[in-house]
PDB file of C-alpha atoms in Angstrom:
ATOM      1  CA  UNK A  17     217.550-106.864  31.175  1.00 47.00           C
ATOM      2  CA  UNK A  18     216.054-109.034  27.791  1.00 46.00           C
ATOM      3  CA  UNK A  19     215.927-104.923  26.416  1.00 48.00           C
ATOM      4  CA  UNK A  20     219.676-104.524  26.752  1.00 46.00           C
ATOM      5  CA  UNK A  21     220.530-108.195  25.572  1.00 46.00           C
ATOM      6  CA  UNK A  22     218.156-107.032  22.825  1.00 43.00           C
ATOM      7  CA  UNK A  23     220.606-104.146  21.791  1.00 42.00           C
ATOM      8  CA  UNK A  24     223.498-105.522  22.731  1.00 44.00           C
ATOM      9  CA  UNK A  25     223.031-108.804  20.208  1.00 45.00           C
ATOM     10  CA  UNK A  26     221.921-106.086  17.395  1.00 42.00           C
ATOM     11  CA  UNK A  27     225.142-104.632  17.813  1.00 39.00           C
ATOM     12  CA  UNK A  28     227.308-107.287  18.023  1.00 45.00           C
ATOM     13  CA  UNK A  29     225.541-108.880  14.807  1.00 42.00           C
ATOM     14  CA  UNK A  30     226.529-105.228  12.998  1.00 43.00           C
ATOM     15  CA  UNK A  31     229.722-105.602  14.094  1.00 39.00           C
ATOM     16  CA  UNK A  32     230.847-109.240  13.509  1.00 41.00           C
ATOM     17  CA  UNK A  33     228.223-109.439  10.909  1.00 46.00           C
ATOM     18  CA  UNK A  34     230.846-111.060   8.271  1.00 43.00           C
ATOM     19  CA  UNK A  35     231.540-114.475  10.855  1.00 47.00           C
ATOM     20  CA  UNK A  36     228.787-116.767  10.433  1.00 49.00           C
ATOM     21  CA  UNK A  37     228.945-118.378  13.714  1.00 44.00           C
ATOM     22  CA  UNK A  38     228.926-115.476  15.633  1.00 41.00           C
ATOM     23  CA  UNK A  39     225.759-114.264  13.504  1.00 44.00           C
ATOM     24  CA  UNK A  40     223.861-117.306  14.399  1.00 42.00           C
ATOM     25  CA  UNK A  41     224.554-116.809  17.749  1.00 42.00           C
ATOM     26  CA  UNK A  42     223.839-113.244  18.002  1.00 46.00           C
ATOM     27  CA  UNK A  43     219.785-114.610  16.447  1.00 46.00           C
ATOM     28  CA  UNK A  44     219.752-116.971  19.303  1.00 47.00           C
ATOM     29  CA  UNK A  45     220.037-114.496  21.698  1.00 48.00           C
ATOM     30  CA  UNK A  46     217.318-112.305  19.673  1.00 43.00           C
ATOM     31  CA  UNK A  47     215.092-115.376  19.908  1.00 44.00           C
ATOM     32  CA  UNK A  48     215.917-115.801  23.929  1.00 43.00           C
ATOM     33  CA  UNK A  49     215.516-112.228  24.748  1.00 43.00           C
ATOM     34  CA  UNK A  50     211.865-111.960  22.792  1.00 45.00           C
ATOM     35  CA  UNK A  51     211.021-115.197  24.259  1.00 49.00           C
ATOM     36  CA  UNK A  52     211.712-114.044  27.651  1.00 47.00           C
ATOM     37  CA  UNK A  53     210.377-110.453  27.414  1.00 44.00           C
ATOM     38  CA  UNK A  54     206.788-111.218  25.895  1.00 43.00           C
ATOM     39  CA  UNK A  55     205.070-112.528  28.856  1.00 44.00           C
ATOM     40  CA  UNK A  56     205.976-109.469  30.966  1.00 40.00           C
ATOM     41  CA  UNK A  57     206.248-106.395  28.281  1.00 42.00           C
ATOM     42  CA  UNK A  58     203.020-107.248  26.908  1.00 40.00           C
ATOM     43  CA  UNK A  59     201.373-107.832  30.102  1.00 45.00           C
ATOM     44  CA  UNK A  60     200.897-104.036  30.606  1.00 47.00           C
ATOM     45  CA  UNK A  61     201.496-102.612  27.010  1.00 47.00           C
ATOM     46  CA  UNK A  62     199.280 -99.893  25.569  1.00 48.00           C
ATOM     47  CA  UNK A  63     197.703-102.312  22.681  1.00 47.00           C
ATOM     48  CA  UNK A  64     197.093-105.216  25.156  1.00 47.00           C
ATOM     49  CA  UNK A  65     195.364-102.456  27.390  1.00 42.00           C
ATOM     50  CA  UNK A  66     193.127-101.140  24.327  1.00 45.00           C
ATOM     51  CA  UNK A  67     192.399-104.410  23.329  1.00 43.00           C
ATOM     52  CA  UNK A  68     190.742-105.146  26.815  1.00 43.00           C
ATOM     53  CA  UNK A  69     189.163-101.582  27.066  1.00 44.00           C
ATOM     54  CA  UNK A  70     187.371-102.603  23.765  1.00 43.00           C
ATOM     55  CA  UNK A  71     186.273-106.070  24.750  1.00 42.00           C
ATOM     56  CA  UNK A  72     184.826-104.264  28.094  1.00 42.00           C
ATOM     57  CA  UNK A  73     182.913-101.787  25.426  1.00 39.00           C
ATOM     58  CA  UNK A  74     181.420-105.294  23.577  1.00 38.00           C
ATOM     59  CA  UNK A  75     180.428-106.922  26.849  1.00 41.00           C
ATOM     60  CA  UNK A  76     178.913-103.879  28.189  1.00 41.00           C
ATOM     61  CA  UNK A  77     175.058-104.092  30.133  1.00 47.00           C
ATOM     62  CA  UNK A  78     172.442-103.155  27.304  1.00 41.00           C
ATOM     63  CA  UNK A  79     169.732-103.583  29.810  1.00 47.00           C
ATOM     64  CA  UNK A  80     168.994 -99.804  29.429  1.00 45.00           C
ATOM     65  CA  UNK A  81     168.401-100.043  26.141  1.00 42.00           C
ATOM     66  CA  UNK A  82     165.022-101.181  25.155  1.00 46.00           C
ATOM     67  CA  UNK A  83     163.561-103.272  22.301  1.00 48.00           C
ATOM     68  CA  UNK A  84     161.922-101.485  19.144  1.00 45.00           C
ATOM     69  CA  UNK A  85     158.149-102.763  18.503  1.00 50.00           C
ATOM     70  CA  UNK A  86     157.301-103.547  15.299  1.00 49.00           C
ATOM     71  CA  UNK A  87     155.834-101.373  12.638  1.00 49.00           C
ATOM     72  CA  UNK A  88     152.337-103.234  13.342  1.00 49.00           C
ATOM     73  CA  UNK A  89     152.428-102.611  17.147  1.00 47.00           C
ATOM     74  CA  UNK A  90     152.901 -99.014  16.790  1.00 43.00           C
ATOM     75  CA  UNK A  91     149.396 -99.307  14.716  1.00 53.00           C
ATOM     76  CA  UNK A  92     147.761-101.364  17.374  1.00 55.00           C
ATOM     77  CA  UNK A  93     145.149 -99.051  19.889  1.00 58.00           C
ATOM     78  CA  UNK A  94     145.236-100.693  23.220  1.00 60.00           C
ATOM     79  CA  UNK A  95     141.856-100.318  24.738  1.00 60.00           C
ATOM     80  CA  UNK A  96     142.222 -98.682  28.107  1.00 61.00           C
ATOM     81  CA  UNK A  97     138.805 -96.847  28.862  1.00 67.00           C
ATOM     82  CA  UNK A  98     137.447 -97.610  31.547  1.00 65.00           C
ATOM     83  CA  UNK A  99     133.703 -99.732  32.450  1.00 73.00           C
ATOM     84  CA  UNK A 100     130.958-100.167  34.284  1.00 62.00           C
ATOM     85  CA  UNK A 101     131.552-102.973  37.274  1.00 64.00           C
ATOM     86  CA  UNK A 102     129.810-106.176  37.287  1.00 65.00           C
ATOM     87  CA  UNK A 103     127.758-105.617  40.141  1.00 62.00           C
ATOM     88  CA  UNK A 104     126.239-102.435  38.652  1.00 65.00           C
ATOM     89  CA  UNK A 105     122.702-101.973  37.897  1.00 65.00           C
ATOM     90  CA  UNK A 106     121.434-102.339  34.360  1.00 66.00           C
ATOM     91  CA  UNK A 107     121.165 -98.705  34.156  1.00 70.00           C
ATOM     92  CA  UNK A 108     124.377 -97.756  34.979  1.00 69.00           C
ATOM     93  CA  UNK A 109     126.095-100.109  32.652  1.00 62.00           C
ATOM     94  CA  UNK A 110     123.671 -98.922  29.813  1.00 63.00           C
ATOM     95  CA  UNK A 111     124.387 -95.468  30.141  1.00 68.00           C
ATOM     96  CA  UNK A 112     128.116 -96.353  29.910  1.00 62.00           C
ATOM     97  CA  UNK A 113     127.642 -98.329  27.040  1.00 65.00           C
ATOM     98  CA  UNK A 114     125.752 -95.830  25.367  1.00 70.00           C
ATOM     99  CA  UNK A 115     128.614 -93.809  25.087  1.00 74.00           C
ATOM    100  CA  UNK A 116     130.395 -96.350  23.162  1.00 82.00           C
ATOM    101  CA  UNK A 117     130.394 -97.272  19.474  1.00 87.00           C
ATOM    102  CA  UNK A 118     128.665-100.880  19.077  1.00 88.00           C
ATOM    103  CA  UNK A 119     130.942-102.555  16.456  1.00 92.00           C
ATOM    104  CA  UNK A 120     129.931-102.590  12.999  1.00 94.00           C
ATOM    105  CA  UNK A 121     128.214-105.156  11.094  1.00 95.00           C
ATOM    106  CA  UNK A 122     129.808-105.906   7.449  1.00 92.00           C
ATOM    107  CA  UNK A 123     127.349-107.704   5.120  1.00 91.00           C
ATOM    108  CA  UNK A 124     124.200-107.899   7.410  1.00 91.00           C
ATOM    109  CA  UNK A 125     121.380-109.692   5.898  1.00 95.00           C
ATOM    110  CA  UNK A 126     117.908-110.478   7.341  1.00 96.00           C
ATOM    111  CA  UNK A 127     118.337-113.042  10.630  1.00 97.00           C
ATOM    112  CA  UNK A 128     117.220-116.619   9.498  1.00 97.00           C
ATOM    113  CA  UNK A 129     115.923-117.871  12.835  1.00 97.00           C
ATOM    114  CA  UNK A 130     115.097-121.761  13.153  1.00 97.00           C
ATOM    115  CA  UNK A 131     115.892-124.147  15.533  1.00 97.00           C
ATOM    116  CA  UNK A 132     118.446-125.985  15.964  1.00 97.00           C
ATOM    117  CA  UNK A 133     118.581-129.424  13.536  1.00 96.00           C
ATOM    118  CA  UNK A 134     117.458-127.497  11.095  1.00 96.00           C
ATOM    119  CA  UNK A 135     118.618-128.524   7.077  1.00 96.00           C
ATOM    120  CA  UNK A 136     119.232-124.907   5.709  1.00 98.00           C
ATOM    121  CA  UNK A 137     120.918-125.164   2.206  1.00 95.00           C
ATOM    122  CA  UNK A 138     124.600-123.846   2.414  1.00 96.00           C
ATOM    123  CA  UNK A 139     124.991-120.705   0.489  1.00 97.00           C
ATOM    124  CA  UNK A 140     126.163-117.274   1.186  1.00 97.00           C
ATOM    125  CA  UNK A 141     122.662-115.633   1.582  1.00 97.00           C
ATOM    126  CA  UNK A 142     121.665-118.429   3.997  1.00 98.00           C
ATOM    127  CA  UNK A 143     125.194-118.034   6.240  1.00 98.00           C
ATOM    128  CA  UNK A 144     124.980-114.689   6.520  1.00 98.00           C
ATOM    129  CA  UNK A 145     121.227-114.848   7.768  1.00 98.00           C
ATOM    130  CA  UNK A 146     121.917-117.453  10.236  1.00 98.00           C
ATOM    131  CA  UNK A 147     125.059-115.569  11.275  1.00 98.00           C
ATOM    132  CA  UNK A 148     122.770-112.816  11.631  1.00 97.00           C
ATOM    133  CA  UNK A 149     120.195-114.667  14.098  1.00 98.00           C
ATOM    134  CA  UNK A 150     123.174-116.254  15.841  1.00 98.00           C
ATOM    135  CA  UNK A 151     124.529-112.415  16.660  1.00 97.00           C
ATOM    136  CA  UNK A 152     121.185-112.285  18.538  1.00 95.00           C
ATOM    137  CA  UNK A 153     119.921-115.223  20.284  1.00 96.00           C
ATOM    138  CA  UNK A 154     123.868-115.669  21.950  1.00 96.00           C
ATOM    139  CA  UNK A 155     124.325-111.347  22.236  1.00 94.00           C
ATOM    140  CA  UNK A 156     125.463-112.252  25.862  1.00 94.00           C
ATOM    141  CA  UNK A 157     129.026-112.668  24.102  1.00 96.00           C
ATOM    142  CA  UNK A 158     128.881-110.059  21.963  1.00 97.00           C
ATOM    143  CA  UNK A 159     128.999-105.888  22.163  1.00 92.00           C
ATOM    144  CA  UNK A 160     125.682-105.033  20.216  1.00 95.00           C
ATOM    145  CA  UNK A 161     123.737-104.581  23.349  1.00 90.00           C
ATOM    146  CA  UNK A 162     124.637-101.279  25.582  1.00 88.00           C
ATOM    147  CA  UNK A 163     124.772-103.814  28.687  1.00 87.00           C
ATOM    148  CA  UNK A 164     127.100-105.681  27.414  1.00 87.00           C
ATOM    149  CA  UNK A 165     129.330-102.252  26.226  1.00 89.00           C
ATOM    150  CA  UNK A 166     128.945-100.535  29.484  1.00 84.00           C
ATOM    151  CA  UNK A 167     130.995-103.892  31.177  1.00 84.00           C
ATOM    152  CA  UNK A 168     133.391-103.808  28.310  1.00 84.00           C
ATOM    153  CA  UNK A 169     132.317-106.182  26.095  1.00 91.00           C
ATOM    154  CA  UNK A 170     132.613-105.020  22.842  1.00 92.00           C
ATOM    155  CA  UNK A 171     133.726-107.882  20.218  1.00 95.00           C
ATOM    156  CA  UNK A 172     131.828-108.713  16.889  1.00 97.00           C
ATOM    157  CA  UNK A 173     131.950-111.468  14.359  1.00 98.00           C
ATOM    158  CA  UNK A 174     131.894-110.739  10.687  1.00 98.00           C
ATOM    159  CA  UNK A 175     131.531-112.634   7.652  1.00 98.00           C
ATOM    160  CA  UNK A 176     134.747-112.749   5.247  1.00 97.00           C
ATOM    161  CA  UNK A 177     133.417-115.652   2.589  1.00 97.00           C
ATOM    162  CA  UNK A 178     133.199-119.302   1.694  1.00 97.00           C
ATOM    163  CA  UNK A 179     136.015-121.116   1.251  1.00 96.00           C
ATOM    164  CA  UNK A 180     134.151-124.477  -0.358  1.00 95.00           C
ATOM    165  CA  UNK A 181     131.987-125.752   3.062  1.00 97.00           C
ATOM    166  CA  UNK A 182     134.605-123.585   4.872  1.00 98.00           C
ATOM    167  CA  UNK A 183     133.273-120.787   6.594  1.00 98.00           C
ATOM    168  CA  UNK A 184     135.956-117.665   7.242  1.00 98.00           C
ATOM    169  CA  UNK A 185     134.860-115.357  10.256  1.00 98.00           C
ATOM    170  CA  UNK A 186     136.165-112.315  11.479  1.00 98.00           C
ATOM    171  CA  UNK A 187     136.493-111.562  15.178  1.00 97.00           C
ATOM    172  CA  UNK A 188     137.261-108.105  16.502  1.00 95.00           C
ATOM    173  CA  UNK A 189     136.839-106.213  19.833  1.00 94.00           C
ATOM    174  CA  UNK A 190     136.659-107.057  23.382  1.00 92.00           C
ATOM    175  CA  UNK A 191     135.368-110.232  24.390  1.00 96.00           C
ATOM    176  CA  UNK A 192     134.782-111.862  28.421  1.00 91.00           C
ATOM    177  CA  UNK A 193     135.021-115.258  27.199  1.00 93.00           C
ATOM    178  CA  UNK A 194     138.058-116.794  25.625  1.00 95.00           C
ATOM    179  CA  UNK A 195     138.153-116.001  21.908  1.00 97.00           C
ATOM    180  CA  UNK A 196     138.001-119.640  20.838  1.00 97.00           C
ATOM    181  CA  UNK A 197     134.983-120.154  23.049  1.00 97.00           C
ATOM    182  CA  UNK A 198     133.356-117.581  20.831  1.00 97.00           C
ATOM    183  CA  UNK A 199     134.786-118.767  17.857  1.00 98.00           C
ATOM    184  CA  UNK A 200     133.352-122.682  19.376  1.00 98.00           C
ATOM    185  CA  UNK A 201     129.741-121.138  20.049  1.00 98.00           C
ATOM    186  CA  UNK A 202     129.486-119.150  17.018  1.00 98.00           C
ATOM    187  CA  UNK A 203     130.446-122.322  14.954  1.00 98.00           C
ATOM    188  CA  UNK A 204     128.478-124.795  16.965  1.00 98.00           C
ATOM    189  CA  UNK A 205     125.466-122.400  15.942  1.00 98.00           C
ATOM    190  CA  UNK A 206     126.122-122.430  12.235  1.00 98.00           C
ATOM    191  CA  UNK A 207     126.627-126.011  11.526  1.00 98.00           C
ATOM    192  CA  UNK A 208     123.530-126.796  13.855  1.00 98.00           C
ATOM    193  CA  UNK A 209     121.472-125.344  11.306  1.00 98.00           C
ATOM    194  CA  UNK A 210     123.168-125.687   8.198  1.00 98.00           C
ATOM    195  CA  UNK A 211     124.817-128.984   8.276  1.00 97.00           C
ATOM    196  CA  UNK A 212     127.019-128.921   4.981  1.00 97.00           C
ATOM    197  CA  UNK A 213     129.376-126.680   7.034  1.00 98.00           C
ATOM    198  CA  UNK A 214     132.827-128.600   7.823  1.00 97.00           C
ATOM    199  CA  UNK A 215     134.406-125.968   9.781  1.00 98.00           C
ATOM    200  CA  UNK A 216     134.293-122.492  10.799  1.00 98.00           C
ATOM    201  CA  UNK A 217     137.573-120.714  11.313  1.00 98.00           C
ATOM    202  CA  UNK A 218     138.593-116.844  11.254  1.00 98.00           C
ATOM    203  CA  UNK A 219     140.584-115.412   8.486  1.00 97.00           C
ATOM    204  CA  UNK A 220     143.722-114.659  10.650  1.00 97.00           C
ATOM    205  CA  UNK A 221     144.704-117.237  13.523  1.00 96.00           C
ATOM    206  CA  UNK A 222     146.004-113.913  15.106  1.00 96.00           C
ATOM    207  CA  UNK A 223     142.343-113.166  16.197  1.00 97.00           C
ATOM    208  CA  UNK A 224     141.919-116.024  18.766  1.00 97.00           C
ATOM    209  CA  UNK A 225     145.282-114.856  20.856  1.00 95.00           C
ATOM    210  CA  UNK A 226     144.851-113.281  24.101  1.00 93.00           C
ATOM    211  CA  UNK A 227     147.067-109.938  22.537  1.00 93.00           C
ATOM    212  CA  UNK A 228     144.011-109.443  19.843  1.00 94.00           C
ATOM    213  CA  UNK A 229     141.650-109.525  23.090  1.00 90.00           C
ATOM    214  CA  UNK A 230     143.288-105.855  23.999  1.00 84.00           C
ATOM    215  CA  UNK A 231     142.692-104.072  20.399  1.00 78.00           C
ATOM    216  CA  UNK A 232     140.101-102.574  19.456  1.00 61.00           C
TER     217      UNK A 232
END
């Protein structure tokens, strides 16, 4: 119906097009009839049906589609060999252990073994001595030992430097006890015996997460 009032103004406004009046009434039926017809034409024309096809594309599930790692996870070797069990003799978890790299050791230096209360002078020989006896007299935490391989306990601590009486560590490898208990114990043995230490910390807060516990 608003279609035929449509044409049927358009050609009365051709036709009386010269009378003013009638040309201002043949617009208000133009305005009526568009008025009138949008609600319903549009309802079910082809652009108002593309227009929701493409807002159903936007708002479609991407639950398939699954996240990219970063460039450093796709560098990152998750350790999934397999141990010896708890409960295994000493044998068995040495001969497993055997078969595994210890870590390495990255400015080793003669252990300086004293007791604890000790005043050692703070320099870098002296740290990386102690650090040296320290690897040893608490290498329950630590992978050096076969034993403590074969169970899967592989970590390491390394020297980086001296940051004023700041010592940086490294930590790396598998460890049974939280990484900042090691970090704790290693530090608590340091300062005991060389007391101008102010704080031990490792050289990438990365280290002591739970994610840097399954890298080797």
């Amino acid at each position: 119906r608003c279609q035929s009032s449509l044409c049927y103004s358009l050609v009365f406004t051709m036709v009386v097009g010269s009378n003013n009046f009638l040309t201002l009434l043949s617009l208000s039926s133009l305005v009526l009839c568009a008025q009138s017809l949008t609600p319903v034409a549009l309802h079910n024309s082809p652009s108002r049906v593309a227009a929701c096809s493409s807002s159903s594309l936007f708002m479609s599930d991407w639950s398939s589609f699954s996240a990219l790692d970063d460039d450093d996870d796709l560098d990152m070797a998750v350790d999934t060999r397999e141990y010896a069990k708890e409960e295994d003799s000493q044998e068995m978890k040495a001969e497993v252990g055997a078969s595994l790299e210890a870590p390495s050791i990255e400015n080793d230096a003669e252990p300086i073994s004293v007791p604890a209360g000790s005043q050692l002078a703070m320099d870098e020989e002296t740290v990386l001595g102690v650090l040296s006896a320290c690897r040893e007299e608490i290498g329950t935490l630590f992978g050096y030992s076969a034993e403590n391989r074969g169970v899967g306990i592989t970590g390491g601590v390394d020297f980086v430097e001296m940051d004023g009486p700041v010592v940086v560590l490294r930590l790396k490898g598998r460890f049974w006890h939280q990484r900042t208990t090691v970090l704790d114990r290693v530090s608590n043995y340091l300062q005991q015996r060389i007391p101008e230490i102010i704080d031990v910390i490792v050289e990438d807060e990365w280290q002591l997460t739970d994610e840097a516990n399954e890298v080797f």
